[in-house]
Amino acid sequence: MAFSTSWSQYNYHVFLSLRGKDTGKGFGDHLYTALEQAGFHTFRDDDEIVRREELDIELQKAMQESKLFLVVFSKDFASSTWCLDQLVKIMDLRRRSFPHHIVVMPVFYVDPMLVSDQADSYAAAFASHEENSKEKAEIWRAALREVSDLGGMVLQDGCIRYQAEFVQDIVKEVRKKLNRPIVHTPSHLIGIESRIADIDLWLQDSSSVPIGIIYGIGGVGKTTIAKEVFNLSLDRFEASCFLPNIRETSKQPNGMGFLQKQLLNTVLYDKNVKVNNEADGSNKIKDAIGCRRVLIVLDDVGHLEQVNMIVATWDWLYKGSKIIITTRHKRLLKDDKICRKFRIEELGDDESLQLFSQHVFGKANPNDGFMEHSLRAVKYCCGIPLALREWGTFLSDIDISEWNNALDKLEAILHNGIFKVLRVSYDSLKDDLARRLFLHIACFFIGMESDYVTKILDGCELFAKAGIQDLVDRFLLTIGENNRLIMHPLLRDMAREIVRQESPDDPGRRSRLWSHDDSISVLRENTSADTDCTTSFSMSHEFEMKALQKMRNLQLLQLNYGKLKGNYKYLPRSLIWLSWHGSPLKCMPSCLHLEKLVVLDMQRSSLKHIWHGTKVLTLGDMNILIGVLKAYDFTIRPYNYYDCPVVCFKENINFDNHRLYRLNS
């Protein structure tokens, strides 16, 4: 059966380069015939057939149109400047064939060490070459060293009686190479070279740790980078396999069994391998990868169990084998003795503009008149290639007169393609408590001090300290300067879009309210359901306390510079956090019931007294009281600052030189 390929731009499957007189009478003919009979359209270049000082146009065209280069190294190969020049051309073509990488397959009719070390007959040949041109001789030497590092087919003991079998082995290997699993990469890979450099060096170091973890925020290009290094490195391994979308595939019925079978089919070059169950699959994988150098990419891994079902222990790996794992979880593997970690950083401003422009305008820079709008789009995307591509594609068909309106929409509602990719990180969180914690932070607490937020969210029984660390490990959150919580704007918008989708047309039925306009609308129209929310008012807004009556389970309330009138008995007893900066109250109302309150934040308020007269105020386990000034009608008991579970903001703190108090009930 003739070999078929999807590489339509290649007219030849194989380009055969050899020095015929060294390989014995008929070897070149036998190899060429065997390749053609196997269905491989082959261009043959024998230095005995073609002798010119430079490669002619026909030969150059054939090289450009060949997918695999079969270079036969014989005893006197190095004495032929024709062969050496052609090898340099081939290796240069291999380097420049990005992103559709050609295959160079050495065939050693002599000991490979003679080629790599340029010993014996190769040494004698180079002694002669260096008399003519040391510079050119060094170029040839470098090409020989480079091609030797690729490995290849070796004729056992140079014995002629093995030649027929050797030819068939070459044909089998060619079939494997041409069936190798090259994976598609997107166009316009801006900044890819610098981001794969360290990974490529690790792959070339056979003595290095066997596992490489590529990690980073969703949409930053982890999979693209893994694909690129996979395509670049295929020739260095005996077998290679790229397993995509492991997180999603593993959720399907018999998903792990499917992945095991896919790995075995690819590594063994056998589509008929059967996997009876996951245990059977593991045993067969152990046998398959334990005797050959393999390169395996496990793409988009959510948790370690998914890796263990494919490669249960790293001891299975043959020396020099490598496994690349892409993940959003920094601590997927904690043992640095067996893995090396590569964080993928966001694109810089110039790289972002270039990628965006390529998708909008088909060139590296915006068209005249589009720079201001382009910079606005790039700024919002914050270096995430996924967002830059999606926005660029969306805007490419829109007239400049409509760009402002389109950008307003994209900033108001996260693009669906971006939302779906980023939401994977949210869905992968361990449980509902972790998801609630993430949404609370995204909606209310970005930019606030970590210990302050931890105390509030612990009051909500969300186990905040461990939860925040888990969000950091998953690149959903960052701890910045002064211990403040930082979240990527696209992740923030993804979280808020999740909340918005709870009730797109009725903000009052959402679990959280953070938007100034939505909060005012809900309170003014008294349309709120039983919800967790935060509100933010300007000084000009005033509302009835009854507007909060329906929010029986309200835990987080922020009334910055807002005004409430009416009976304060309607303030929900469920409050954990009450932040009322700039409150106009002179004293706290006597009808307040704040048994669950953990944080009362009254910075820059008019408060002078907690209450008038003698009144017992029950404040439960409230640990932080911020912004309350001098006159008190109650007894306070100071905590030693160094024993405090949190560090408070310093504004308006004046409790007899102490910073943290628990109020006696």
XYZ file of C-alpha atoms in Angstrom:
665
model
C 0.000 0.000 0.000
C 1.365 3.404 -0.932
C 2.251 5.720 1.899
C -0.024 8.757 2.189
C 0.735 12.019 3.927
C -1.044 15.228 4.742
C 2.055 17.321 3.988
C 0.792 18.566 0.632
C 3.634 21.062 0.230
C 6.187 18.221 -0.077
C 6.640 16.465 -3.435
C 9.126 13.942 -2.034
C 8.806 11.830 1.047
C 12.547 11.069 1.127
C 15.689 12.824 -0.111
C 18.432 10.163 -0.306
C 22.001 11.461 -0.047
C 24.944 9.047 -0.219
C 28.420 8.412 -1.671
C 27.786 5.319 -3.748
C 31.272 3.875 -4.179
C 31.782 3.644 -0.389
C 28.649 1.646 0.374
C 29.307 -1.270 -1.907
C 27.898 -2.094 -5.311
C 24.149 -1.876 -5.408
C 23.434 -0.610 -1.861
C 22.143 2.754 -3.062
C 20.054 1.046 -5.737
C 18.615 -1.448 -3.246
C 17.770 1.254 -0.712
C 16.178 3.520 -3.323
C 14.128 0.645 -4.752
C 12.978 -0.503 -1.316
C 11.826 3.004 -0.433
C 9.905 3.386 -3.696
C 8.305 -0.060 -3.309
C 7.190 0.916 0.194
C 5.377 3.887 -1.310
C 7.879 6.598 -0.441
C 8.466 8.972 -3.356
C 12.252 9.386 -3.162
C 14.709 11.822 -4.710
C 18.164 10.242 -5.025
C 21.331 12.292 -4.981
C 24.494 10.230 -5.407
C 27.737 12.141 -5.786
C 28.733 9.647 -8.501
C 25.632 10.610 -10.488
C 25.665 14.371 -9.986
C 28.950 16.245 -9.902
C 28.846 20.019 -9.815
C 30.606 22.568 -7.682
C 27.324 24.036 -6.434
C 23.869 22.572 -5.974
C 21.883 23.282 -9.111
C 18.339 24.664 -9.214
C 16.727 21.262 -9.664
C 18.524 19.844 -6.654
C 17.688 22.821 -4.466
C 14.035 22.509 -5.462
C 14.053 18.821 -4.541
C 15.557 19.617 -1.142
C 12.881 22.245 -0.477
C 10.176 19.742 -1.398
C 11.414 16.788 0.702
C 10.092 15.846 4.130
C 12.787 13.421 5.263
C 16.524 13.480 4.504
C 18.251 10.119 4.572
C 22.008 10.792 4.766
C 24.284 7.726 4.445
C 27.683 8.167 6.148
C 30.353 5.948 4.650
C 34.111 5.567 5.082
C 35.143 8.296 2.647
C 32.050 10.525 3.030
C 34.186 13.319 4.511
C 36.548 13.331 1.537
C 33.706 14.546 -0.697
C 33.235 18.300 -0.499
C 30.025 17.718 -2.444
C 28.615 15.536 0.339
C 29.797 17.894 3.065
C 28.289 20.951 1.367
C 25.021 19.122 0.928
C 24.994 18.106 4.590
C 25.436 21.747 5.634
C 22.500 22.688 3.403
C 20.357 19.925 4.898
C 21.079 20.878 8.507
C 20.447 24.531 7.721
C 17.133 23.556 6.137
C 16.222 21.613 9.261
C 16.822 24.663 11.471
C 14.832 26.942 9.168
C 11.899 24.583 8.604
C 9.954 26.074 11.553
C 7.117 25.425 12.238
C 6.833 22.380 9.875
C 9.966 20.562 10.894
C 11.716 18.289 8.406
C 13.330 15.038 9.534
C 17.035 14.296 9.157
C 17.809 10.594 9.585
C 21.487 9.568 9.590
C 22.427 6.091 8.342
C 25.871 4.975 9.535
C 27.648 2.621 7.160
C 30.647 3.103 9.476
C 31.134 3.468 13.223
C 29.164 6.598 14.286
C 32.114 7.685 16.452
C 34.185 8.230 13.320
C 31.608 10.767 12.158
C 31.062 12.578 15.455
C 34.745 12.723 16.394
C 36.033 13.032 12.813
C 38.512 10.221 13.412
C 40.509 7.882 11.111
C 39.517 8.463 7.469
C 37.484 11.519 8.502
C 40.513 13.003 10.255
C 42.661 12.463 7.170
C 40.018 14.078 4.957
C 39.786 17.152 7.191
C 43.538 17.543 7.317
C 43.381 17.994 3.552
C 40.323 20.288 3.707
C 41.950 22.591 6.258
C 44.861 23.212 3.900
C 42.355 24.787 1.505
C 40.015 26.565 3.970
C 40.004 26.258 7.759
C 36.816 28.311 7.950
C 34.889 25.989 5.662
C 36.329 22.927 7.353
C 34.994 24.136 10.698
C 31.505 24.601 9.199
C 31.624 21.002 7.940
C 32.849 19.726 11.313
C 29.960 21.484 13.096
C 27.437 19.931 10.705
C 28.864 16.449 11.310
C 28.702 16.906 15.085
C 25.130 18.207 14.876
C 23.862 15.364 12.710
C 25.623 12.761 14.867
C 23.709 13.975 17.913
C 20.475 12.960 16.192
C 21.355 9.278 16.368
C 20.392 6.985 13.504
C 20.602 3.544 11.877
C 23.906 1.640 12.176
C 25.007 -1.321 9.998
C 26.126 -4.055 12.387
C 29.904 -4.555 12.078
C 29.695 -3.224 8.499
C 28.896 -6.793 7.404
C 27.657 -7.085 3.817
C 25.446 -10.096 4.596
C 23.313 -7.882 6.832
C 22.649 -5.359 4.048
C 19.265 -6.723 2.881
C 17.959 -6.805 6.440
C 19.535 -3.388 7.085
C 17.704 -1.883 4.115
C 14.383 -3.199 5.398
C 15.136 -1.800 8.873
C 15.808 1.603 7.299
C 12.474 1.475 5.458
C 10.655 0.605 8.692
C 12.333 3.499 10.493
C 11.463 5.887 7.669
C 7.830 4.808 7.993
C 7.966 5.576 11.722
C 9.583 8.951 11.170
C 7.097 10.015 8.532
C 4.246 8.846 10.699
C 5.627 10.734 13.675
C 3.004 12.752 15.553
C 3.811 16.360 14.662
C 1.274 18.573 16.419
C -0.197 21.773 15.040
C 0.921 25.085 16.482
C -0.788 28.462 15.954
C 0.573 31.016 13.542
C 2.414 34.125 14.753
C 4.325 32.582 17.673
C 5.624 35.870 19.041
C 8.401 35.559 21.628
C 8.483 31.772 21.370
C 12.264 31.419 21.018
C 13.124 32.970 24.381
C 10.415 30.981 26.153
C 11.514 27.577 24.861
C 15.280 28.089 25.181
C 15.655 26.668 28.705
C 13.223 23.831 28.005
C 15.167 22.863 24.893
C 18.457 22.798 26.813
C 16.869 20.547 29.440
C 15.590 18.186 26.738
C 19.060 17.920 25.221
C 20.615 17.036 28.586
C 20.046 13.285 28.884
C 21.557 13.276 32.379
C 19.098 15.863 33.715
C 15.893 15.134 35.668
C 13.300 13.260 33.572
C 10.250 15.432 34.256
C 9.627 18.989 33.057
C 6.683 20.989 34.425
C 5.470 23.860 32.234
C 3.140 25.973 34.352
C 1.427 29.352 34.343
C -1.887 31.172 34.158
C -4.580 29.895 31.794
C -4.244 31.194 28.232
C -0.560 32.144 28.598
C 0.588 29.613 25.984
C 1.696 26.537 27.925
C 0.248 24.092 25.408
C 1.622 26.026 22.439
C 5.114 26.020 23.942
C 4.881 22.312 24.758
C 3.837 21.607 21.157
C 6.730 23.620 19.795
C 9.415 21.930 21.894
C 7.806 18.557 21.096
C 8.035 19.183 17.348
C 11.605 20.433 17.664
C 12.750 17.415 19.676
C 11.210 14.431 17.887
C 14.429 13.433 16.161
C 16.231 13.044 19.489
C 14.002 10.206 20.726
C 13.117 6.723 19.557
C 9.404 7.340 20.093
C 7.276 10.357 20.928
C 3.691 10.980 21.988
C 1.675 14.150 22.665
C -1.429 13.496 24.792
C -3.676 16.600 24.675
C -6.504 17.732 26.965
C -5.855 15.225 29.727
C -8.034 17.119 32.219
C -11.129 16.891 29.999
C -10.443 13.455 28.501
C -10.001 11.877 31.938
C -13.565 12.938 32.854
C -15.059 10.869 30.045
C -16.133 7.228 30.484
C -12.967 5.122 30.283
C -11.079 8.351 29.574
C -7.835 7.206 31.194
C -8.001 3.910 29.315
C -8.340 5.844 26.064
C -5.253 7.920 26.919
C -3.274 4.795 27.797
C -4.191 3.176 24.477
C -3.305 6.333 22.560
C 0.138 6.386 24.196
C 0.770 2.713 23.440
C -0.394 3.017 19.831
C 1.958 5.934 19.235
C 5.030 4.660 21.076
C 4.781 1.116 19.675
C 3.672 2.240 16.192
C 0.899 -0.315 16.484
C -2.745 0.718 16.138
C -3.964 -2.734 17.220
C -2.774 -2.638 20.823
C -5.634 -3.546 23.176
C -6.073 -2.226 26.713
C -8.427 -4.366 28.789
C -8.495 -2.050 31.802
C -6.446 0.695 33.423
C -4.219 -1.772 35.305
C -3.538 -3.666 32.075
C -2.764 -0.361 30.363
C -0.266 0.588 33.061
C 1.583 -2.720 32.740
C 1.818 -2.407 28.967
C 3.045 1.201 29.202
C 5.745 0.081 31.652
C 7.011 -2.460 29.127
C 6.737 -0.034 26.192
C 8.659 2.895 27.680
C 11.124 0.915 29.759
C 13.266 -0.162 26.802
C 13.449 2.962 24.604
C 14.130 6.699 24.834
C 10.740 8.354 24.684
C 9.404 11.899 24.719
C 5.896 12.160 26.180
C 3.867 15.341 26.654
C 0.961 15.237 29.103
C -1.001 18.363 28.260
C -3.325 20.216 30.655
C -2.993 18.020 33.730
C -5.355 18.926 36.562
C -4.030 16.709 39.351
C -1.282 14.185 39.988
C -3.561 11.134 39.836
C -4.004 11.745 36.100
C -0.238 11.479 35.625
C 0.024 8.362 37.802
C -2.558 6.527 35.705
C -0.332 6.979 32.657
C 3.156 6.743 34.179
C 2.790 5.352 37.677
C 6.436 5.806 38.641
C 9.385 7.582 37.068
C 11.461 4.410 37.541
C 9.733 3.050 34.442
C 11.544 5.524 32.220
C 14.501 4.446 30.110
C 17.656 6.528 30.522
C 17.400 9.767 28.563
C 13.599 9.718 28.323
C 11.685 12.909 29.083
C 8.134 13.694 30.146
C 6.722 17.210 29.782
C 3.649 18.142 31.826
C 1.653 21.315 31.245
C -0.482 22.451 34.157
C -1.981 25.469 35.880
C -0.899 24.092 39.253
C 2.581 25.125 40.366
C 2.809 22.419 43.046
C 1.554 19.508 40.971
C 4.917 17.844 41.666
C 6.814 18.960 44.743
C 9.926 16.785 44.409
C 12.580 18.914 42.699
C 14.858 15.883 42.555
C 12.839 14.379 39.703
C 11.421 17.461 37.988
C 12.368 20.854 36.664
C 9.804 23.643 36.540
C 9.408 26.231 33.797
C 7.077 29.135 34.439
C 5.624 30.745 31.305
C 5.466 34.510 31.703
C 2.961 36.813 30.023
C 4.025 38.674 26.877
C 5.617 42.103 27.201
C 3.953 45.237 25.836
C 5.810 45.195 22.505
C 5.238 41.455 22.014
C 1.553 41.887 22.871
C 1.084 44.685 20.368
C 2.842 42.645 17.687
C 0.695 39.536 18.284
C -2.514 41.584 18.408
C -1.568 43.439 15.220
C -0.792 40.206 13.374
C -4.299 38.944 14.053
C -6.027 42.244 13.251
C -3.941 43.746 10.464
C -1.803 40.837 9.265
C 1.421 42.645 10.143
C 3.548 43.509 13.179
C 2.154 47.028 13.766
C -1.321 48.633 13.673
C -2.547 50.491 10.604
C -2.521 54.268 10.635
C -5.232 55.621 12.892
C -5.569 52.409 14.914
C -2.693 52.793 17.383
C -4.685 54.329 20.251
C -7.442 51.735 20.008
C -4.903 48.902 19.668
C -3.019 50.012 22.769
C -6.291 50.066 24.711
C -7.033 46.477 23.678
C -3.483 45.322 24.431
C -3.528 46.962 27.863
C -6.693 45.130 28.818
C -5.348 41.738 27.700
C -2.338 42.098 30.039
C 0.013 39.902 28.014
C -2.231 36.815 27.673
C -1.780 35.434 24.119
C -5.205 33.778 24.136
C -6.926 37.097 24.829
C -4.819 38.946 22.264
C -5.704 36.398 19.572
C -9.416 36.336 20.432
C -9.733 40.114 20.582
C -7.637 40.526 17.444
C -9.763 38.083 15.473
C -12.979 39.690 16.734
C -11.874 43.228 15.863
C -10.348 42.370 12.488
C -13.711 42.634 10.714
C -14.886 45.813 12.455
C -14.585 49.317 11.014
C -12.536 51.782 13.062
C -15.647 53.885 13.695
C -17.104 50.965 15.659
C -13.991 50.055 17.644
C -14.763 52.162 20.717
C -18.180 50.589 21.085
C -16.745 47.093 20.486
C -14.015 47.627 23.063
C -16.562 48.896 25.586
C -18.527 45.682 25.115
C -15.455 43.456 25.403
C -14.431 45.176 28.620
C -17.962 44.924 30.056
C -18.555 41.253 29.235
C -15.599 38.899 28.896
C -15.216 37.385 25.420
C -16.741 33.894 25.491
C -13.649 32.174 24.057
C -11.461 33.668 26.780
C -14.061 32.996 29.475
C -14.274 29.271 28.635
C -10.518 28.755 28.822
C -10.069 30.701 32.052
C -13.080 29.098 33.723
C -11.301 25.745 33.589
C -9.130 26.968 36.481
C -12.213 27.887 38.509
C -13.941 24.569 37.814
C -10.803 22.667 38.842
C -10.839 24.090 42.379
C -11.176 21.405 45.014
C -14.640 22.145 46.367
C -17.415 24.685 46.765
C -15.605 26.423 49.639
C -12.576 27.093 47.419
C -14.807 28.429 44.650
C -16.687 30.721 47.065
C -13.388 32.000 48.401
C -12.148 32.795 44.896
C -15.354 34.621 43.932
C -15.371 36.627 47.189
C -11.809 37.811 46.582
C -12.412 38.584 42.902
C -15.523 40.607 43.671
C -14.565 42.377 46.898
C -10.998 42.099 48.144
C -8.483 42.657 45.336
C -5.798 45.066 46.539
C -6.511 44.492 50.211
C -4.034 43.190 52.750
C -3.930 39.389 52.900
C -4.158 38.944 56.680
C -7.055 41.387 56.879
C -8.952 39.458 54.187
C -8.046 36.121 55.771
C -9.679 37.153 59.034
C -12.881 38.172 57.252
C -13.124 35.034 55.134
C -12.294 32.783 58.069
C -15.354 34.360 59.665
C -17.273 33.108 56.619
C -15.901 29.620 57.420
C -13.936 29.431 54.178
C -10.580 28.298 55.669
C -8.973 31.283 54.027
C -5.269 30.826 54.792
C -4.985 27.435 53.108
C -7.449 28.488 50.419
C -5.509 31.607 49.463
C -2.287 29.597 49.208
C -4.039 27.110 46.924
C -5.227 29.969 44.686
C -1.644 31.264 44.530
C -0.373 27.790 43.566
C -2.970 27.630 40.782
C -2.082 31.106 39.433
C -5.496 32.451 40.303
C -4.035 34.914 42.795
C -0.758 36.624 43.630
C 0.524 38.106 46.888
C 2.098 41.445 46.007
C 3.929 44.190 47.840
C 2.797 44.915 51.391
C 1.133 41.494 51.456
C -1.744 42.653 49.268
C -3.892 40.390 47.085
C -3.411 40.800 43.321
C -5.469 39.115 40.617
C -4.984 39.238 36.864
C -7.704 41.471 35.370
C -8.900 38.699 33.045
C -9.263 36.270 35.963
C -11.136 38.937 37.897
C -13.480 39.457 34.972
C -13.916 35.710 34.525
C -14.993 35.402 38.181
C -17.391 38.320 37.940
C -18.835 36.924 34.718
C -19.585 33.677 36.569
C -21.587 35.708 39.095
C -23.261 37.823 36.392
C -24.438 34.687 34.601
C -26.331 33.609 37.732
C -28.953 36.169 36.727
C -27.952 38.250 33.676
C -31.043 40.455 33.703
C -31.719 40.786 37.434
C -28.721 41.825 39.585
C -30.841 41.439 42.714
C -30.848 37.665 42.270
C -27.077 37.319 42.033
C -25.022 35.947 44.902
C -22.714 38.973 44.932
C -23.003 42.631 44.005
C -19.824 44.649 43.509
C -20.845 47.112 40.820
C -21.712 50.589 42.096
C -24.537 50.964 39.583
C -26.000 47.493 40.210
C -25.906 48.011 43.979
C -27.705 51.355 43.734
C -30.311 49.876 41.397
C -31.033 46.921 43.664
C -31.303 49.018 46.832
C -33.291 51.795 45.202
C -35.810 49.391 43.681
C -35.722 47.016 46.654
C -35.315 44.005 44.337
C -32.626 42.087 46.216
C -32.908 38.398 46.957
C -31.227 36.640 49.872
C -27.638 37.295 48.725
C -24.055 37.953 49.730
C -23.165 41.365 48.346
C -21.062 44.455 48.684
C -22.233 47.965 47.844
C -20.425 51.210 47.236
C -22.125 54.599 47.461
C -21.081 58.138 46.786
C -21.941 60.853 49.300
C -25.022 61.832 47.323
C -26.800 58.473 47.735
C -29.129 57.763 50.620
C -31.283 54.675 51.090
C -33.825 53.237 53.489
C -32.611 50.516 55.839
C -35.568 48.390 54.730
C -33.709 47.834 51.461
C -31.465 45.411 53.364
C -34.329 43.568 55.043
C -34.520 40.776 52.460
C -30.811 40.014 52.732
C -31.132 37.747 55.744
C -27.855 35.919 55.002
C -25.822 38.963 54.022
C -22.231 38.493 55.233
C -20.190 41.213 53.519
C -21.362 44.823 53.409
C -19.367 47.821 52.254
C -21.038 51.228 52.497
C -18.238 53.565 51.581
C -19.475 57.122 52.134
C -23.064 55.950 51.849
C -25.998 57.132 53.937
C -28.707 54.920 55.398
C -31.851 56.122 57.129
C -34.508 54.331 59.070
C -34.414 51.652 61.717
C -31.063 49.892 62.030
C -32.752 46.744 63.240
C -33.010 45.829 59.547
C -29.228 45.544 59.275
C -28.731 41.761 58.850
C -27.462 39.914 61.935
C -25.441 37.612 59.645
C -22.813 40.284 58.878
C -19.189 39.157 59.103
C -17.658 42.318 57.633
C -19.031 45.841 57.858
C -16.906 48.439 56.108
C -18.352 51.934 56.286
C -15.637 54.414 55.444
C -16.782 57.987 55.857
C -19.838 57.034 57.882
C -21.840 60.129 58.948
C -22.898 58.458 62.224
C -21.756 60.135 65.452
C -22.471 56.991 67.447
C -23.549 53.433 66.721
C -27.324 52.805 66.898
C -28.456 50.972 70.020
C -30.542 48.444 68.090
C -27.612 46.849 66.291
C -27.179 43.083 66.664
C -23.767 42.083 65.346
C -23.120 38.743 67.039
C -21.220 37.322 64.041
C -19.245 40.422 63.106
C -15.517 39.818 62.720
C -14.366 43.120 61.206
C -15.826 46.577 61.782
C -14.001 49.062 59.565
C -15.026 52.691 60.185
C -12.065 54.610 58.778
C -12.512 58.319 58.131
C -15.950 58.226 59.762
C -17.619 60.797 62.043
C -17.977 58.256 64.846
C -17.205 59.697 68.308
C -19.078 57.258 70.551
C -19.950 53.626 70.101
C -23.335 54.396 71.707
C -25.025 56.820 74.119
C -25.717 55.790 77.703
C -25.169 52.371 79.192
C -25.577 49.652 76.609
C -24.147 46.185 76.250
C -23.125 45.655 72.636
C -22.645 42.023 71.651
C -19.982 41.707 68.976
C -19.246 38.000 69.194
C -15.712 37.130 68.046
C -14.899 40.494 66.502
C -11.137 40.753 66.312
C -10.579 43.879 64.256
C -11.948 47.314 65.040
C -10.575 49.970 62.704
C -11.107 53.681 62.756
C -13.052 54.119 66.026
C -11.787 57.205 67.847
C -11.334 58.314 71.395
C -14.503 58.412 73.552
C -15.786 55.046 74.748
C -18.679 53.974 76.891
C -17.424 50.463 77.363
C -14.482 48.550 78.751
C -11.769 47.418 76.363
C -9.099 44.805 76.790
C -5.923 45.201 74.670
C -4.215 42.338 72.867
C -0.454 42.231 72.716
C 0.460 43.384 69.206
C 2.980 40.623 68.687
C 0.386 37.961 69.448
C -2.178 39.427 67.050
C -3.556 37.032 64.455
C -3.681 39.889 61.941
C -1.919 43.152 61.168
C -4.408 46.024 60.885
C -4.333 49.103 58.720
C -2.771 51.985 60.575
C -5.182 54.786 59.674
C -6.974 56.338 62.630
C -5.868 53.679 65.077
C -5.654 55.180 68.551
C -6.382 52.608 71.234
C -3.867 53.685 73.888
C -1.028 52.836 71.492
C -2.452 49.361 70.820
C -3.641 48.311 67.399
C -6.005 45.407 68.007
C -8.854 44.911 70.501
C -11.553 42.455 71.402
C -14.637 44.172 72.791
C -16.026 42.718 75.999
C -19.672 41.768 75.733
